[in-house]
Short mmCIF file of C-alpha atoms and ligand atoms in Angstrom, two decimals:
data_model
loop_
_atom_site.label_atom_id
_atom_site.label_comp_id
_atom_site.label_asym_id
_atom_site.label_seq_id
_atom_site.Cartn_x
_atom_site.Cartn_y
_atom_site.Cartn_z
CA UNK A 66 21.19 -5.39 -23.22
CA UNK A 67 22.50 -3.03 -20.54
CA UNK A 68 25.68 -3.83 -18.55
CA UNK A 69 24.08 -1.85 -15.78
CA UNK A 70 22.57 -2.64 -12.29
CA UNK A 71 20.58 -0.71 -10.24
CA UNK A 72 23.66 0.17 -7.76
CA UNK A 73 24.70 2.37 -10.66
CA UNK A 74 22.13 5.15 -9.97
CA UNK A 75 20.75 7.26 -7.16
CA UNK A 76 17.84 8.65 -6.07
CA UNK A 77 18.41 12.41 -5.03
CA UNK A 78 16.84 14.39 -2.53
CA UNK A 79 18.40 17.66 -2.35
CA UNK A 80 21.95 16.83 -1.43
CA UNK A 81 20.89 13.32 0.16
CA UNK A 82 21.60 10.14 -2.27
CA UNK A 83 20.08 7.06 -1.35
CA UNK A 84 19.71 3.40 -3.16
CA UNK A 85 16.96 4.29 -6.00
CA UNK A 86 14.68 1.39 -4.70
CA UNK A 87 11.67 1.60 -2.40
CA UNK A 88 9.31 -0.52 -0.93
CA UNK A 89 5.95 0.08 -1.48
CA UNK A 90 3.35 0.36 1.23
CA UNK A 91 1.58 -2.71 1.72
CA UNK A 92 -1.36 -2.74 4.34
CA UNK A 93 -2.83 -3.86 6.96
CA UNK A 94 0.79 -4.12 7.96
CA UNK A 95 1.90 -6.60 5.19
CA UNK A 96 4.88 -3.97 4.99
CA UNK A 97 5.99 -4.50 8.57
CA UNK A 98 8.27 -2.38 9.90
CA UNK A 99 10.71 -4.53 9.64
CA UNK A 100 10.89 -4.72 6.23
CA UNK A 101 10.83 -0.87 6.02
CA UNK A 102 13.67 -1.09 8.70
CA UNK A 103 15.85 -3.39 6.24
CA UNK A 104 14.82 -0.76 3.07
CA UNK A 105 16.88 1.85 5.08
CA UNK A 106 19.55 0.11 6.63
CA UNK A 107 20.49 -1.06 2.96
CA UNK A 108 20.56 2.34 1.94
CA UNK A 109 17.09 2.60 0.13
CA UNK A 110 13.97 3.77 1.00
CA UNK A 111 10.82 1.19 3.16
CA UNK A 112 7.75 2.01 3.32
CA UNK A 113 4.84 1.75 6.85
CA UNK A 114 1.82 1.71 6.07
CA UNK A 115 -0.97 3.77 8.14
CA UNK A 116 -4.01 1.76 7.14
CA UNK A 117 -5.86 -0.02 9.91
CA UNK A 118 -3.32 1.92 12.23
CA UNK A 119 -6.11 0.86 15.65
CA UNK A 120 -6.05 -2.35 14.58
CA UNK A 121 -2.34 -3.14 13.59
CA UNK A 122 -1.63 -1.12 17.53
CA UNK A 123 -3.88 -3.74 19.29
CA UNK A 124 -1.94 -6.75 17.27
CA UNK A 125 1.61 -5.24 17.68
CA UNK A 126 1.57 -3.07 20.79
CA UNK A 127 -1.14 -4.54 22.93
CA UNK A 128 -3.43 -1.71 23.12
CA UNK A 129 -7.29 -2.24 23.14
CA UNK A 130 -9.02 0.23 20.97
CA UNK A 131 -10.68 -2.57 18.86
CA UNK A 132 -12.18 -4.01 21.49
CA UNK A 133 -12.94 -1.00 23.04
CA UNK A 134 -14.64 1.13 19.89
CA UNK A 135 -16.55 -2.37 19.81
CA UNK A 136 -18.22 -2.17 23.31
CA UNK A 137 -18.95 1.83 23.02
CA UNK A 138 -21.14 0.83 19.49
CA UNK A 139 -22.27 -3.05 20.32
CA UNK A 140 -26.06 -1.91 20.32
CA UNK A 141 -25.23 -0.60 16.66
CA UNK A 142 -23.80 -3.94 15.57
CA UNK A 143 -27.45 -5.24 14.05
CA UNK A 144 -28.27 -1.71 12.68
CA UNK A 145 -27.64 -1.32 8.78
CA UNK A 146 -27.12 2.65 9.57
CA UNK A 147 -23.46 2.96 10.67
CA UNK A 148 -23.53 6.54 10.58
CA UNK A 149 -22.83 7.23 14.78
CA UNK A 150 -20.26 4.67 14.41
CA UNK A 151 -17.06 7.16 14.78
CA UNK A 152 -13.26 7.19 15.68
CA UNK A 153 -11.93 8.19 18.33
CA UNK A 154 -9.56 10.83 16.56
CA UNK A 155 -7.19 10.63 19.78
CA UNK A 156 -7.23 6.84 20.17
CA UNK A 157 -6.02 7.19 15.79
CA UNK A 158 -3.17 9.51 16.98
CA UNK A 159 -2.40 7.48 19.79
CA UNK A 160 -1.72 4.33 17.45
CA UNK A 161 -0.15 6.50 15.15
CA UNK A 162 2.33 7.99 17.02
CA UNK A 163 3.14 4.53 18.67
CA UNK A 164 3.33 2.90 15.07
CA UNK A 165 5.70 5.27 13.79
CA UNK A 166 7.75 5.71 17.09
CA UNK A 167 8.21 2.42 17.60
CA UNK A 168 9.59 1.97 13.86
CA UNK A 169 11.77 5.54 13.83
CA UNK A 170 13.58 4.49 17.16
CA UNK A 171 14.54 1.69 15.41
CA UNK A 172 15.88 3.16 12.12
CA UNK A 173 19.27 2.74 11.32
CA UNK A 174 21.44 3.49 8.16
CA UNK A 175 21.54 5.72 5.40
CA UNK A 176 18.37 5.25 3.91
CA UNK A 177 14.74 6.45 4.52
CA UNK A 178 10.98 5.29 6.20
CA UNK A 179 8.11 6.30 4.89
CA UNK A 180 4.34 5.68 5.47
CA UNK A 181 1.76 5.05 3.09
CA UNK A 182 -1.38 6.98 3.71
CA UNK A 183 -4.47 5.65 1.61
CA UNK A 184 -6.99 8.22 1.67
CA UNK A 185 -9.71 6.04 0.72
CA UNK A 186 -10.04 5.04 4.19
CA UNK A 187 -12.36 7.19 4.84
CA UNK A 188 -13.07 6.46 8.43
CA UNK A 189 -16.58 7.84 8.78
CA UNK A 190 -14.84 11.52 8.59
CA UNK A 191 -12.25 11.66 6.09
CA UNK A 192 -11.32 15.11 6.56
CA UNK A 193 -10.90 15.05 10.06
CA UNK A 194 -9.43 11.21 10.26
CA UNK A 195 -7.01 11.86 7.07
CA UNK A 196 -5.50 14.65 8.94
CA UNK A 197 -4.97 13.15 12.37
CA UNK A 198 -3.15 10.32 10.49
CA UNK A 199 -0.92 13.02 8.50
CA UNK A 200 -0.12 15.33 11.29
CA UNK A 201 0.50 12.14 14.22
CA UNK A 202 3.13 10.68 11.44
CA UNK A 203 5.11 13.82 11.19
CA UNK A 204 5.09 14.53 15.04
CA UNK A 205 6.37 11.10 15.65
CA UNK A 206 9.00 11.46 13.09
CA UNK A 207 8.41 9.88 10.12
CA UNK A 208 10.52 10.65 7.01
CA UNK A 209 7.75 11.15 4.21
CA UNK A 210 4.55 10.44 3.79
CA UNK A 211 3.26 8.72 0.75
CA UNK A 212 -0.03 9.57 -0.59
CA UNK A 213 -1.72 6.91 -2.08
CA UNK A 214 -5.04 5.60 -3.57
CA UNK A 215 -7.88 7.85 -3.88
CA UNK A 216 -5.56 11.29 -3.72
CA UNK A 217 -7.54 13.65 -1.57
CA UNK A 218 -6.96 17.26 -3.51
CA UNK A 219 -6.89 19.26 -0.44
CA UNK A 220 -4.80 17.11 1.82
CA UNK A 221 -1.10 19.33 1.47
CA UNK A 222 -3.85 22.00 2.95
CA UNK A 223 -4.12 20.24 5.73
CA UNK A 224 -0.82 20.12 7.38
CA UNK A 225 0.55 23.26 5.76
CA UNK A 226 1.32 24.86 9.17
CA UNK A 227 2.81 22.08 10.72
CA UNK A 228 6.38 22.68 11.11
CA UNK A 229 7.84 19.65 9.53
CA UNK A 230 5.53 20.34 6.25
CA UNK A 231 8.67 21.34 4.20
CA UNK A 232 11.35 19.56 5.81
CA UNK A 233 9.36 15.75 5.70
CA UNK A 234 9.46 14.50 1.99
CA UNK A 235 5.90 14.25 0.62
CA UNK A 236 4.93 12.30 -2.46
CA UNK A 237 1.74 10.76 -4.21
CA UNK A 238 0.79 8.10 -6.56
CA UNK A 239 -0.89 8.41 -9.92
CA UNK A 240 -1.75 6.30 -12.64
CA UNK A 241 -1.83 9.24 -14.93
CA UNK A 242 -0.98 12.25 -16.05
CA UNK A 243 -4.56 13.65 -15.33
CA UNK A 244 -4.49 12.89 -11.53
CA UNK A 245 -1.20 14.41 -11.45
CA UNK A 246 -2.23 17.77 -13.05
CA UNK A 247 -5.22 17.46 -10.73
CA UNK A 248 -3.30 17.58 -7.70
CA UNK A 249 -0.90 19.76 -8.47
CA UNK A 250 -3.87 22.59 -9.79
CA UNK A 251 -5.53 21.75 -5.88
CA UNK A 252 -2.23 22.26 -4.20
CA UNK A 253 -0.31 25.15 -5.96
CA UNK A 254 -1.39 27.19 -3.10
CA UNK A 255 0.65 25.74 -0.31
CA UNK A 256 3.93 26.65 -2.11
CA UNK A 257 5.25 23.73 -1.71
CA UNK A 258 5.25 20.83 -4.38
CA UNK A 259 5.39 17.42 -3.80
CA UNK A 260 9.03 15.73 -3.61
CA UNK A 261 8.40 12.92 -5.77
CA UNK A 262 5.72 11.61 -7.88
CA UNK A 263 5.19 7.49 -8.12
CA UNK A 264 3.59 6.80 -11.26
CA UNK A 265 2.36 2.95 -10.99
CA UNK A 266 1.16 0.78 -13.57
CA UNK A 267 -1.68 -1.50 -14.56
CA UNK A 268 0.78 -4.45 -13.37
CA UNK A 269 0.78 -3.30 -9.49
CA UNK A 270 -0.42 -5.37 -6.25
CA UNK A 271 -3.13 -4.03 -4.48
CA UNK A 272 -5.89 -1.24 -5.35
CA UNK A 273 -5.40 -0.44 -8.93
CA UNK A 274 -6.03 3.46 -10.49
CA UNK A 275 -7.38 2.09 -13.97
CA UNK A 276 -11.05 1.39 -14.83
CA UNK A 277 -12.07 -3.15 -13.94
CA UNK A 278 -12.52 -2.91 -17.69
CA UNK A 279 -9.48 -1.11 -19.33
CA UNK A 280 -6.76 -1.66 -17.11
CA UNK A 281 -5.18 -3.98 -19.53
CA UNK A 282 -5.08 -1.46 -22.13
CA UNK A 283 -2.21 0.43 -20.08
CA UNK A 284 1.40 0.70 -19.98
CA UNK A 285 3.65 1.62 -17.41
CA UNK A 286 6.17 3.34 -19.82
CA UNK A 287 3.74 5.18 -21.65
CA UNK A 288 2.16 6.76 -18.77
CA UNK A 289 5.70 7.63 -17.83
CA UNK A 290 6.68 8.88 -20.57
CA UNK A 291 3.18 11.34 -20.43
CA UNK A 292 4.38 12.36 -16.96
CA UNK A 293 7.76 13.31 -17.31
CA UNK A 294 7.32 15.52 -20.65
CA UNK A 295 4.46 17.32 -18.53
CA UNK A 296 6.53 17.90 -16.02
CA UNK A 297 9.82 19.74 -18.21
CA UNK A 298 7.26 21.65 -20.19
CA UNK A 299 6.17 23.22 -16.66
CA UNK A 300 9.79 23.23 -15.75
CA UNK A 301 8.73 21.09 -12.92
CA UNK A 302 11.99 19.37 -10.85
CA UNK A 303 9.91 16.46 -9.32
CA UNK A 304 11.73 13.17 -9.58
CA UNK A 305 10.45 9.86 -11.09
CA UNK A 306 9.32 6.99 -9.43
CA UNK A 307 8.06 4.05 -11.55
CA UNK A 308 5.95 0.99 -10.08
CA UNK A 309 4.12 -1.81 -11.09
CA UNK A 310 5.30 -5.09 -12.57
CA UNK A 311 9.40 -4.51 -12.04
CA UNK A 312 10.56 -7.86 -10.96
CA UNK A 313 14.26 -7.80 -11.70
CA UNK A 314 17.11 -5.42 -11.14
CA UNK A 315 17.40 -5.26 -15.34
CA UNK A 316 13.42 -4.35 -14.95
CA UNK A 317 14.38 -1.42 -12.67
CA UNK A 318 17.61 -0.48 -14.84
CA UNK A 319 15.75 -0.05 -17.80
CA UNK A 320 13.12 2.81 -15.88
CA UNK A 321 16.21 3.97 -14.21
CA UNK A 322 18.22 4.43 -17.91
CA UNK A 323 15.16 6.30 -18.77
CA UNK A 324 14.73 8.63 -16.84
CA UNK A 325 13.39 7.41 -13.59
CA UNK A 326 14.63 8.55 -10.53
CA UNK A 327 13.85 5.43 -8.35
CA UNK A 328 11.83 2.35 -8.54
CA UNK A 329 9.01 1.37 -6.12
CA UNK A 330 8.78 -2.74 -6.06
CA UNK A 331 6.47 -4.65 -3.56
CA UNK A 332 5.60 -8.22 -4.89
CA UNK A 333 9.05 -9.66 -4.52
CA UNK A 334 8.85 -8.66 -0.88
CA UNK A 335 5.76 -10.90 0.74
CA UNK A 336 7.66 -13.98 0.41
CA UNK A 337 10.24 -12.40 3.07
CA UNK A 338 10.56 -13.29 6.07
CA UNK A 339 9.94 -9.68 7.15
CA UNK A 340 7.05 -9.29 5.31
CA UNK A 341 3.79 -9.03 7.77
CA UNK A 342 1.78 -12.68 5.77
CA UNK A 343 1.50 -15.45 7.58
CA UNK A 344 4.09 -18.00 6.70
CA UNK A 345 1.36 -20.21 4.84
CA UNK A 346 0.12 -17.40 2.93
CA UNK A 347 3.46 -16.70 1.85
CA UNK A 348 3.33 -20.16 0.06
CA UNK A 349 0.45 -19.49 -1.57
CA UNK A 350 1.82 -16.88 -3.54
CA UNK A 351 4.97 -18.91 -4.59
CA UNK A 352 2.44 -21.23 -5.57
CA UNK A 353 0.37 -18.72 -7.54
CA UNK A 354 0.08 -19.65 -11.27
CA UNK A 355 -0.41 -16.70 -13.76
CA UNK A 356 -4.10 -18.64 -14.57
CA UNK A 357 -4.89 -18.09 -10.61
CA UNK A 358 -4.01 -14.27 -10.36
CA UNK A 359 -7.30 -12.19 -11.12
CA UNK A 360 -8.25 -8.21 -11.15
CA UNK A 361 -11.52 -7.76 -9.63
CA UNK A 362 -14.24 -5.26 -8.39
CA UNK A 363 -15.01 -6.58 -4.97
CA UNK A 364 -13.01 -4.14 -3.01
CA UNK A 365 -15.95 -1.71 -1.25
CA UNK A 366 -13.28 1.29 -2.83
CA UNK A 367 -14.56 0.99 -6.29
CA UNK A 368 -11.39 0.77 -7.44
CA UNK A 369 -10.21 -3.09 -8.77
CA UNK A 370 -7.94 -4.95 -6.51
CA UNK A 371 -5.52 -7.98 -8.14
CA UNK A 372 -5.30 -11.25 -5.84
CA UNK A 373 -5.43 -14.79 -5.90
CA UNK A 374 -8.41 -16.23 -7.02
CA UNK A 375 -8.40 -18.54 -3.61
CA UNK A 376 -8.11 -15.70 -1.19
CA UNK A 377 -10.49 -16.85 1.45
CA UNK A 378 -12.48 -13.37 1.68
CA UNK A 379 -13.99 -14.16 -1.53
CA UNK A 380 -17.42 -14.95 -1.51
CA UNK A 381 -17.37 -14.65 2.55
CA UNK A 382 -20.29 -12.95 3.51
CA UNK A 383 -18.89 -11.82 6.41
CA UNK A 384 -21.51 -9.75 8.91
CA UNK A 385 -19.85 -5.76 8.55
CA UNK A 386 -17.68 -5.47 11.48
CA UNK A 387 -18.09 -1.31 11.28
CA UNK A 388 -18.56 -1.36 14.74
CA UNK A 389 -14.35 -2.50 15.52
CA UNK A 390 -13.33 -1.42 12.45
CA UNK A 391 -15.20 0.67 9.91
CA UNK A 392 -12.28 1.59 7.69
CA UNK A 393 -14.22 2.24 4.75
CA UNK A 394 -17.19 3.59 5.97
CA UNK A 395 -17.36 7.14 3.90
CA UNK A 396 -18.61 10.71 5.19
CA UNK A 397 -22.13 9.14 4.96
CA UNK A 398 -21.22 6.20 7.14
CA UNK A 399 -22.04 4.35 4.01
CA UNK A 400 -19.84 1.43 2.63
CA UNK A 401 -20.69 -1.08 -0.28
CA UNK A 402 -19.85 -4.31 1.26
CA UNK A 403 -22.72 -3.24 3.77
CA UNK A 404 -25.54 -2.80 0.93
CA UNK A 405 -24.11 -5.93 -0.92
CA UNK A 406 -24.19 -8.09 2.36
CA UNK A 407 -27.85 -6.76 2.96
CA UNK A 408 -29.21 -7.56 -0.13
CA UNK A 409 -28.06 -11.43 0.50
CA UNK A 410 -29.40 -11.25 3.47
CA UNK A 411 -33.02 -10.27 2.22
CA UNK A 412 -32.93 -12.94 -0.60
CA UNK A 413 -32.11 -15.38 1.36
CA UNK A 414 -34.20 -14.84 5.03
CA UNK A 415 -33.81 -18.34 6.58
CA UNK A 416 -30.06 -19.12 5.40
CA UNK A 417 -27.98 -19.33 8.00
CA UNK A 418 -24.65 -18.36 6.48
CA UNK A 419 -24.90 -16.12 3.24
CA UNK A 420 -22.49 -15.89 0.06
CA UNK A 421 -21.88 -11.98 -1.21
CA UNK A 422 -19.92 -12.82 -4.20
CA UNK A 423 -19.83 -9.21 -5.71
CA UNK A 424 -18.02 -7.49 -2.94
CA UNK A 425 -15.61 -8.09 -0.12
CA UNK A 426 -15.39 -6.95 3.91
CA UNK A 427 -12.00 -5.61 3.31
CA UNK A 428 -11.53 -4.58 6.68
CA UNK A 429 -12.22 -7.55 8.14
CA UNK A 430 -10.27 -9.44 5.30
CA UNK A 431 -7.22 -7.59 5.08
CA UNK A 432 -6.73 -7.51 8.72
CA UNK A 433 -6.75 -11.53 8.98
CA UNK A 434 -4.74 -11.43 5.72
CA UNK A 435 -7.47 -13.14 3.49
CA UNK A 436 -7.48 -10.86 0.71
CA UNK A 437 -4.38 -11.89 -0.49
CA UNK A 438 -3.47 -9.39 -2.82
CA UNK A 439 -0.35 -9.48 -5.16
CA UNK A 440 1.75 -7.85 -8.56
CA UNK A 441 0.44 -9.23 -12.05
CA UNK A 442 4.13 -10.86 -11.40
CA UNK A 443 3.21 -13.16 -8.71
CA UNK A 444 3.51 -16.04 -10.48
CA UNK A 445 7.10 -15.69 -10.98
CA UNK A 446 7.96 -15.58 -7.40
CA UNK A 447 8.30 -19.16 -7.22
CA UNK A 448 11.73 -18.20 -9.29
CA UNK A 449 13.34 -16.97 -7.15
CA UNK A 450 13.98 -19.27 -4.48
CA UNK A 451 14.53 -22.86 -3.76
CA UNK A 452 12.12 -26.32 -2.39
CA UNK A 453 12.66 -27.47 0.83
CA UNK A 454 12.83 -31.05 1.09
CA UNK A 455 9.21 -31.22 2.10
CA UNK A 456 7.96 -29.69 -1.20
CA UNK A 457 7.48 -25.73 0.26
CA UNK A 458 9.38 -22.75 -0.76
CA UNK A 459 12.53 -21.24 0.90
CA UNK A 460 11.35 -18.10 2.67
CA UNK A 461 13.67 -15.44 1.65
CA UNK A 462 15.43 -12.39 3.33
CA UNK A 463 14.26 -9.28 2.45
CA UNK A 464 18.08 -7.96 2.54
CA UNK A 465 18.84 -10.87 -0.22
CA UNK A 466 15.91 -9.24 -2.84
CA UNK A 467 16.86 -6.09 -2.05
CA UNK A 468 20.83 -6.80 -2.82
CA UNK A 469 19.09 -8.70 -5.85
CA UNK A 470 17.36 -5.99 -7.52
CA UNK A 471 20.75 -3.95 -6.63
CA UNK A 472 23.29 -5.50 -7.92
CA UNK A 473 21.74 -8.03 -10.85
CA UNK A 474 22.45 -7.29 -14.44
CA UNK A 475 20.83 -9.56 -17.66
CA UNK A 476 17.62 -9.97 -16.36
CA UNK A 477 18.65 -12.64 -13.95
CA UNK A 478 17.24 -13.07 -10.38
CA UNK A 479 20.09 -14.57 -7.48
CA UNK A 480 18.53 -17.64 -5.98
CA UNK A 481 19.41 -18.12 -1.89
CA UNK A 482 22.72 -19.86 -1.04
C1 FMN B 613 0.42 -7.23 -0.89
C2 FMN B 613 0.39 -5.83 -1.44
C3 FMN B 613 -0.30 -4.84 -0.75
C4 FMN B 613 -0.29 -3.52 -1.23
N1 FMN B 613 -0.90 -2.56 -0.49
C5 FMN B 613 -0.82 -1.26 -0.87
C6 FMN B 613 -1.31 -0.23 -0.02
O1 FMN B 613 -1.80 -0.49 1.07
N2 FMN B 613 -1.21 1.05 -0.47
C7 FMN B 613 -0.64 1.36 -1.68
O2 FMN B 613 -0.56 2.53 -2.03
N3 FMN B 613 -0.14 0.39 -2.48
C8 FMN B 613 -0.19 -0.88 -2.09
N4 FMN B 613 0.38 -1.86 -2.87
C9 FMN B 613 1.12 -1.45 -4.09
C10 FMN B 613 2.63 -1.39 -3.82
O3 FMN B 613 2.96 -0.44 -2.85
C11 FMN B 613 3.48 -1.13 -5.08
O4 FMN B 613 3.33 0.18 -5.57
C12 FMN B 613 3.22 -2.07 -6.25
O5 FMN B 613 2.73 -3.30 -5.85
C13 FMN B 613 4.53 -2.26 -7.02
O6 FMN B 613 4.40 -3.24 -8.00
P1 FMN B 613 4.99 -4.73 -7.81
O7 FMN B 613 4.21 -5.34 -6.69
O8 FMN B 613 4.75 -5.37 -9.13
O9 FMN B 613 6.46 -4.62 -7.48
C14 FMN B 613 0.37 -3.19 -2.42
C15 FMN B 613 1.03 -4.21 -3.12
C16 FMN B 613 1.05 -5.51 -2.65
C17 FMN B 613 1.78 -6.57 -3.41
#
């Protein structure tokens, strides 16, 4: 085994050498700024995350655009056709630029804050939504911008005149070698390619980019190895970044030793005190067995999602709250959840309350943090702290995982003092 720790490598961009460990996005603000904030103090890199960005504004800045996109479409709320129900693309910037403001004027350090820009929220106008979000992050200062699940091919395109587009660092994710290639064929055009590539794994938390049924058949190291002899045959300089499943510093040394630039590690992080779950969430996933950790289709993406099986937005039936938040809704004003949740409601007329078992209201859910989604790994987080006297687990600091996926060696994982 390797007498190395993380702390022995770097992450280089251009001449600037940061801590090769990052902090994935995790939305609707489960990735708080503060966490990203304590990523780039240590010398790393933390992650924002844009999605929900109304929504997350109105919890953490007071605003009111929830309430108010509600009253402009309440007549709509009954209607199964969402299509009128819009964004405001100026209110989106407005909670953008606040977000990411707020979170850059508080940066201090070495290291670097990203955001995390899923571009399956399609927002009823994905084109015109995706680059608001883009273009608001770089005015307000952001550091990079992460492109993440459901990689829309033109979306370099769309900010290639704005005049942070080559200074800002600009990465994706893939699962494979395929969506890289595809991306990079869309994008040659701009001149510009993208400053680091995150290849994540079957083993990931949140929205995976493997098929419900062959996920399992996967490997993280495989895929990486696909990627990076791709990218020396094209004598392409794009560094490394390997996620999914890395739960201890000897995890991340091993990716590192071979060839990896950086590591990208989330799961460790939502039982921090930083991290944007409510506290008794948070004890749910220390509690999380392997046997109670599931990957499942109910996310209105079409892409699988891995939570625990007791996350209260299963089964929900939730009425679609398009009208405040419409996240999903795609350029049709169509979302799955909405036909699922009808169809309940037709075979059952006089019910009261319905069941829709087969797919989720992820806005809805994710927003009150009852999806609770998590890393194949989950299970383990309940070694790597301590009880409390009353039976619950010791909340961590997300400066103590980050100094333990640092500085550990053997495979080990520091417990708090
Ligand atoms: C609670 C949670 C929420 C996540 N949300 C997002 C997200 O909004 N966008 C995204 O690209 N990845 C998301 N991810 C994936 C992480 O950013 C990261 O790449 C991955 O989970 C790393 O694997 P690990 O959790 O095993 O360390 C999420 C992961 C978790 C655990």
């Amino acid at each position: 085994m390797t007498t190395k720790c993380v702390d022995d490598f770097r992450l280089r961009f251009g001449n600037r050498e940061l801590v090769p460990i990052v902090i994935g996005g995790m939305g609707v603000d489960i990735s708080t700024a503060e966490l990203a904030l304590v990523a780039a103090r240590m010398g790393g890199v933390g992650h924002i995350s844009d999605a929900m960005m109304p929504t997350v504004s109105d919890r953490l800045y007071q605003t009111n655009f929830v309430k108010d996109k509600l009253k402009q479409y309440k007549l709509n709320v009954k209607n199964s056709d969402k299509s009128e129900v819009k964004f405001r693309l100026g209110e989106i910037e407005e909670a953008t630029r606040l977000h990411v403001n707020r979170t850059m004027e508080a940066k201090r350090g070495e290291g670097m804050v990203f955001i995390n820009c899923m571009e399956k929220l399609t927002m009823n106008a994905p084109k015109e939504t995706l680059k608001v979000r883009l273009t608001a992050a770089l005015d307000a200062g952001i550091d990079g911008i992460t492109l993440a699940a459901g990689l829309h091919l033109g979306s370099l395109a769309m900010i290639e005149d704005h005049p942070r587009f080559r200074d800002a660092k600009i990465g994706i994710i893939v699962s494979s070698l395929r969506a890289l290639q595809l991306f990079m064929r869309k994008n040659i055009r701009t001149g510009r390619l993208p400053d680091y590539v995150v290849v994540e794994g079957p083993l990931a938390g949140g929205h995976l980019g493997f098929g419900l049924e062959d996920w399992m058949k996967y490997d993280l190291t495989t895929i990486v190895a696909e990627i990076a002899t791709w990218l020396k045959a094209e004598h392409l300089d794009i560094p490394i970044i390997t996620a999914g499943g890395i739960f201890t510093g000897s995890d991340a040394v091993n990716f590192l030793e071979y060839g990896a630039s950086a590591v990208q590690v989330a799961t460790r992080f939502t039982v921090s005190k930083e991290c944007g779950l409510p506290d008794p969430v948070k004890q749910e996933y220390f509690k999380a067995n392997e046997e109670d950790i599931e990957v499942n289709g109910i996310s209105p993406t079409g892409y699988p999602m891995r939570m625990i099986k007791g996350s209260p937005g299963i089964g929900a039936g939730t009425h679609p709250n398009c009208e405040s938040f419409g996240y999903l809704l795609d350029a049709n004003g169509r979302c799955a959840y909405i036909d699922a949740y009808n169809r309940e409601v037709a075979a059952h007329p006089e019910a009261k309350k319905i069941k829709v078992w087969d797919k989720t209201c992820l806005c809805t859910h994710m927003r009150n943090f009852d999806i609770w989604t998590c890393g194949h790994n989950a299970y383990r987080l309940k070694d790597t702290t301590r009880k409390n006297p009353d039976g619950s687990y010791q909340l961590l600091t997300a400066e103590h995982v980050f100094r333990d996926y640092q500085f550990s060696k053997e495979g080990k994982v520091l417990l708090p003092a």
